[in-house]
Amino acid sequence: MARIRTIKPEFPHSESMGRVSRESRLCFILLWTIADDAGRLRGNSRMLASLLYPYDDDAKKHIDGWLDQLSSEGCVARYEVDGTAYLQILNWASHQKIDKPSPSKLPAFVESSRKLANPREPSALDQEGNGEEGSGSGDSAPPQCVEPPTLTLTLNDKSEHPVYPASIVEWQATYPGVNVPQQLREMKAWCTANPTNRKTKRGIEAFIVRWLSKEQDKSGQQPRFSSPVGVTVPGREGRDPALLKIEEDSKKAAPVPANILEKLHVLKGNGVSA
């Protein structure tokens, strides 16, 4: 069943969209309309062609190429479970905000079930039509397969949320005081140990950011130097009692003998600091 979806204004300026053909961009958007609330759908290419392009007879021979481009840019993941093809729209929560999402009836994507797209050479498919459909000049480098996730975090529906190397690099730059890979491993352990408190697909990214932000705040407190023993924090009014005590004790101290003062004066005259 098709669903109403939204397109963000910044979508046309996405670098990944700039590296795929115009036909692939349209295909990506059309996939949203038949994906369930978890961003999953059946991945048989002939079926997708008939659903998404009912008036275009040539779509059946081109849609695999469009899906390969989207897979190579990390936009979708094509996978198989028990011989049936499926498709997962990656980073689904960043594309669509869904209130009260319905649980998916399709199996979750796991890395071991991925069908990797072959790196594509520039071809006539990228330049079809009036010559403006391609992703750039014919001598541009072909897109590479997306890197596998570094780890996954278990969600409340027992599916796995992939965390990719590019996201880790971005978080490390945002939170320089945090060992991001180690914190992600601790998040994974937390999700495993707290099944009733696991996050949803929609909330997992916010959970990660909140966790890292708290760790960053902690790292900002660590370099502080400890206060001298006996010195208290000044109140809003009056002087620090500890400082007053030091002044009183200095007044009661015995004066320095004259011979010692004379020796100190000689030493300072010779350039020796006391």
PDB file of N, CA, C and O in Angstrom, residues 112-149:
ATOM      1  N   SER A 112      24.973  -9.537   7.119  1.00  0.00           N
ATOM      2  CA  SER A 112      25.295 -10.822   6.502  1.00  0.00           C
ATOM      3  C   SER A 112      24.360 -11.182   5.349  1.00  0.00           C
ATOM      4  O   SER A 112      24.681 -12.035   4.531  1.00  0.00           O
ATOM      5  N   SER A 113      23.194 -10.509   5.291  1.00  0.00           N
ATOM      6  CA  SER A 113      22.237 -10.815   4.226  1.00  0.00           C
ATOM      7  C   SER A 113      22.329  -9.843   3.055  1.00  0.00           C
ATOM      8  O   SER A 113      21.568  -9.948   2.104  1.00  0.00           O
ATOM      9  N   ARG A 114      23.265  -8.901   3.124  1.00  0.00           N
ATOM     10  CA  ARG A 114      23.371  -7.873   2.082  1.00  0.00           C
ATOM     11  C   ARG A 114      23.770  -8.465   0.739  1.00  0.00           C
ATOM     12  O   ARG A 114      24.629  -9.337   0.658  1.00  0.00           O
ATOM     13  N   LYS A 115      23.149  -7.942  -0.311  1.00  0.00           N
ATOM     14  CA  LYS A 115      23.567  -8.242  -1.683  1.00  0.00           C
ATOM     15  C   LYS A 115      24.340  -7.030  -2.170  1.00  0.00           C
ATOM     16  O   LYS A 115      23.766  -5.989  -2.461  1.00  0.00           O
ATOM     17  N   LEU A 116      25.658  -7.152  -2.213  1.00  0.00           N
ATOM     18  CA  LEU A 116      26.485  -6.013  -2.584  1.00  0.00           C
ATOM     19  C   LEU A 116      26.354  -5.705  -4.063  1.00  0.00           C
ATOM     20  O   LEU A 116      26.380  -6.601  -4.910  1.00  0.00           O
ATOM     21  N   ALA A 117      26.234  -4.419  -4.363  1.00  0.00           N
ATOM     22  CA  ALA A 117      26.217  -3.999  -5.756  1.00  0.00           C
ATOM     23  C   ALA A 117      27.642  -3.970  -6.284  1.00  0.00           C
ATOM     24  O   ALA A 117      28.579  -3.630  -5.566  1.00  0.00           O
ATOM     25  N   ASN A 118      27.823  -4.365  -7.520  1.00  0.00           N
ATOM     26  CA  ASN A 118      29.144  -4.293  -8.132  1.00  0.00           C
ATOM     27  C   ASN A 118      29.487  -2.854  -8.451  1.00  0.00           C
ATOM     28  O   ASN A 118      28.627  -2.088  -8.873  1.00  0.00           O
ATOM     29  N   PRO A 119      30.762  -2.425  -8.237  1.00  0.00           N
ATOM     30  CA  PRO A 119      31.141  -1.094  -8.662  1.00  0.00           C
ATOM     31  C   PRO A 119      30.837  -0.929 -10.148  1.00  0.00           C
ATOM     32  O   PRO A 119      31.210  -1.760 -10.961  1.00  0.00           O
ATOM     33  N   ARG A 120      30.146   0.149 -10.503  1.00  0.00           N
ATOM     34  CA  ARG A 120      29.665   0.299 -11.863  1.00  0.00           C
ATOM     35  C   ARG A 120      30.589   1.164 -12.698  1.00  0.00           C
ATOM     36  O   ARG A 120      31.052   2.205 -12.257  1.00  0.00           O
ATOM     37  N   GLU A 121      30.839   0.724 -13.915  1.00  0.00           N
ATOM     38  CA  GLU A 121      31.554   1.543 -14.867  1.00  0.00           C
ATOM     39  C   GLU A 121      30.570   2.534 -15.489  1.00  0.00           C
ATOM     40  O   GLU A 121      29.377   2.251 -15.594  1.00  0.00           O
ATOM     41  N   PRO A 122      31.033   3.727 -15.895  1.00  0.00           N
ATOM     42  CA  PRO A 122      30.134   4.632 -16.602  1.00  0.00           C
ATOM     43  C   PRO A 122      29.558   3.936 -17.824  1.00  0.00           C
ATOM     44  O   PRO A 122      30.273   3.257 -18.559  1.00  0.00           O
ATOM     45  N   SER A 123      28.252   4.028 -18.025  1.00  0.00           N
ATOM     46  CA  SER A 123      27.606   3.313 -19.110  1.00  0.00           C
ATOM     47  C   SER A 123      26.576   4.187 -19.789  1.00  0.00           C
ATOM     48  O   SER A 123      26.283   5.288 -19.360  1.00  0.00           O
ATOM     49  N   ALA A 124      26.021   3.613 -20.864  1.00  0.00           N
ATOM     50  CA  ALA A 124      24.997   4.341 -21.604  1.00  0.00           C
ATOM     51  C   ALA A 124      23.759   4.580 -20.760  1.00  0.00           C
ATOM     52  O   ALA A 124      23.019   5.527 -20.978  1.00  0.00           O
ATOM     53  N   LEU A 125      23.523   3.715 -19.743  1.00  0.00           N
ATOM     54  CA  LEU A 125      22.361   3.898 -18.887  1.00  0.00           C
ATOM     55  C   LEU A 125      22.428   5.211 -18.129  1.00  0.00           C
ATOM     56  O   LEU A 125      21.414   5.811 -17.809  1.00  0.00           O
ATOM     57  N   ASP A 126      23.664   5.657 -17.831  1.00  0.00           N
ATOM     58  CA  ASP A 126      23.824   6.915 -17.102  1.00  0.00           C
ATOM     59  C   ASP A 126      23.643   8.122 -18.002  1.00  0.00           C
ATOM     60  O   ASP A 126      23.583   9.251 -17.523  1.00  0.00           O
ATOM     61  N   GLN A 127      23.613   7.908 -19.319  1.00  0.00           N
ATOM     62  CA  GLN A 127      23.526   9.022 -20.248  1.00  0.00           C
ATOM     63  C   GLN A 127      22.305   8.906 -21.147  1.00  0.00           C
ATOM     64  O   GLN A 127      22.253   9.512 -22.214  1.00  0.00           O
ATOM     65  N   GLU A 128      21.327   8.084 -20.731  1.00  0.00           N
ATOM     66  CA  GLU A 128      20.192   7.850 -21.608  1.00  0.00           C
ATOM     67  C   GLU A 128      19.324   9.086 -21.746  1.00  0.00           C
ATOM     68  O   GLU A 128      19.473  10.061 -21.026  1.00  0.00           O
ATOM     69  N   GLY A 129      18.340   9.011 -22.648  1.00  0.00           N
ATOM     70  CA  GLY A 129      17.436  10.139 -22.846  1.00  0.00           C
ATOM     71  C   GLY A 129      18.100  11.213 -23.666  1.00  0.00           C
ATOM     72  O   GLY A 129      18.683  10.965 -24.716  1.00  0.00           O
ATOM     73  N   ASN A 130      18.037  12.448 -23.162  1.00  0.00           N
ATOM     74  CA  ASN A 130      18.559  13.584 -23.922  1.00  0.00           C
ATOM     75  C   ASN A 130      19.998  13.909 -23.560  1.00  0.00           C
ATOM     76  O   ASN A 130      20.484  14.998 -23.875  1.00  0.00           O
ATOM     77  N   GLY A 131      20.666  12.993 -22.851  1.00  0.00           N
ATOM     78  CA  GLY A 131      22.075  13.211 -22.527  1.00  0.00           C
ATOM     79  C   GLY A 131      22.285  13.945 -21.225  1.00  0.00           C
ATOM     80  O   GLY A 131      23.406  14.209 -20.848  1.00  0.00           O
ATOM     81  N   GLU A 132      21.213  14.279 -20.502  1.00  0.00           N
ATOM     82  CA  GLU A 132      21.346  15.018 -19.265  1.00  0.00           C
ATOM     83  C   GLU A 132      21.043  14.169 -18.042  1.00  0.00           C
ATOM     84  O   GLU A 132      20.970  14.676 -16.930  1.00  0.00           O
ATOM     85  N   GLU A 133      20.877  12.855 -18.249  1.00  0.00           N
ATOM     86  CA  GLU A 133      20.484  12.003 -17.153  1.00  0.00           C
ATOM     87  C   GLU A 133      21.663  11.501 -16.338  1.00  0.00           C
ATOM     88  O   GLU A 133      21.478  10.925 -15.283  1.00  0.00           O
ATOM     89  N   GLY A 134      22.864  11.667 -16.837  1.00  0.00           N
ATOM     90  CA  GLY A 134      24.025  11.089 -16.171  1.00  0.00           C
ATOM     91  C   GLY A 134      24.398  11.838 -14.923  1.00  0.00           C
ATOM     92  O   GLY A 134      23.920  12.917 -14.633  1.00  0.00           O
ATOM     93  N   SER A 135      25.308  11.245 -14.158  1.00  0.00           N
ATOM     94  CA  SER A 135      25.731  11.847 -12.910  1.00  0.00           C
ATOM     95  C   SER A 135      26.922  12.760 -13.086  1.00  0.00           C
ATOM     96  O   SER A 135      27.416  13.341 -12.136  1.00  0.00           O
ATOM     97  N   GLY A 136      27.427  12.893 -14.304  1.00  0.00           N
ATOM     98  CA  GLY A 136      28.580  13.761 -14.522  1.00  0.00           C
ATOM     99  C   GLY A 136      29.276  13.371 -15.794  1.00  0.00           C
ATOM    100  O   GLY A 136      28.721  12.702 -16.659  1.00  0.00           O
ATOM    101  N   SER A 137      30.528  13.793 -15.945  1.00  0.00           N
ATOM    102  CA  SER A 137      31.282  13.486 -17.148  1.00  0.00           C
ATOM    103  C   SER A 137      31.638  12.016 -17.182  1.00  0.00           C
ATOM    104  O   SER A 137      31.730  11.345 -16.160  1.00  0.00           O
ATOM    105  N   GLY A 138      31.876  11.476 -18.370  1.00  0.00           N
ATOM    106  CA  GLY A 138      32.131  10.054 -18.534  1.00  0.00           C
ATOM    107  C   GLY A 138      33.409   9.584 -17.896  1.00  0.00           C
ATOM    108  O   GLY A 138      33.586   8.397 -17.660  1.00  0.00           O
ATOM    109  N   ASP A 139      34.347  10.497 -17.568  1.00  0.00           N
ATOM    110  CA  ASP A 139      35.617  10.062 -16.995  1.00  0.00           C
ATOM    111  C   ASP A 139      35.616  10.156 -15.479  1.00  0.00           C
ATOM    112  O   ASP A 139      36.648  10.041 -14.847  1.00  0.00           O
ATOM    113  N   SER A 140      34.447  10.366 -14.850  1.00  0.00           N
ATOM    114  CA  SER A 140      34.407  10.425 -13.394  1.00  0.00           C
ATOM    115  C   SER A 140      34.570   9.027 -12.828  1.00  0.00           C
ATOM    116  O   SER A 140      34.229   8.028 -13.443  1.00  0.00           O
ATOM    117  N   ALA A 141      35.090   8.967 -11.574  1.00  0.00           N
ATOM    118  CA  ALA A 141      35.326   7.672 -10.946  1.00  0.00           C
ATOM    119  C   ALA A 141      34.005   7.018 -10.598  1.00  0.00           C
ATOM    120  O   ALA A 141      33.079   7.682 -10.149  1.00  0.00           O
ATOM    121  N   PRO A 142      33.884   5.697 -10.809  1.00  0.00           N
ATOM    122  CA  PRO A 142      32.631   5.016 -10.472  1.00  0.00           C
ATOM    123  C   PRO A 142      32.424   5.012  -8.968  1.00  0.00           C
ATOM    124  O   PRO A 142      33.381   4.978  -8.203  1.00  0.00           O
ATOM    125  N   PRO A 143      31.167   5.061  -8.499  1.00  0.00           N
ATOM    126  CA  PRO A 143      30.915   5.031  -7.068  1.00  0.00           C
ATOM    127  C   PRO A 143      31.347   3.702  -6.464  1.00  0.00           C
ATOM    128  O   PRO A 143      31.275   2.670  -7.115  1.00  0.00           O
ATOM    129  N   GLN A 144      31.793   3.764  -5.227  1.00  0.00           N
ATOM    130  CA  GLN A 144      32.256   2.566  -4.537  1.00  0.00           C
ATOM    131  C   GLN A 144      31.152   2.025  -3.632  1.00  0.00           C
ATOM    132  O   GLN A 144      30.247   2.731  -3.239  1.00  0.00           O
ATOM    133  N   CYS A 145      31.249   0.741  -3.275  1.00  0.00           N
ATOM    134  CA  CYS A 145      30.277   0.129  -2.383  1.00  0.00           C
ATOM    135  C   CYS A 145      30.382   0.780  -1.006  1.00  0.00           C
ATOM    136  O   CYS A 145      31.470   1.123  -0.551  1.00  0.00           O
ATOM    137  N   VAL A 146      29.266   0.931  -0.361  1.00  0.00           N
ATOM    138  CA  VAL A 146      29.260   1.527   0.965  1.00  0.00           C
ATOM    139  C   VAL A 146      29.976   0.596   1.941  1.00  0.00           C
ATOM    140  O   VAL A 146      29.916  -0.627   1.826  1.00  0.00           O
ATOM    141  N   GLU A 147      30.689   1.203   2.913  1.00  0.00           N
ATOM    142  CA  GLU A 147      31.398   0.402   3.900  1.00  0.00           C
ATOM    143  C   GLU A 147      30.398  -0.313   4.806  1.00  0.00           C
ATOM    144  O   GLU A 147      29.330   0.207   5.097  1.00  0.00           O
ATOM    145  N   PRO A 148      30.750  -1.506   5.280  1.00  0.00           N
ATOM    146  CA  PRO A 148      29.866  -2.191   6.222  1.00  0.00           C
ATOM    147  C   PRO A 148      29.845  -1.447   7.553  1.00  0.00           C
ATOM    148  O   PRO A 148      30.783  -0.714   7.881  1.00  0.00           O
ATOM    149  N   PRO A 149      28.789  -1.599   8.335  1.00  0.00           N
ATOM    150  CA  PRO A 149      28.722  -0.904   9.619  1.00  0.00           C
ATOM    151  C   PRO A 149      29.790  -1.400  10.576  1.00  0.00           C
ATOM    152  O   PRO A 149      30.185  -2.564  10.540  1.00  0.00           O
TER     153      PRO A 149
END
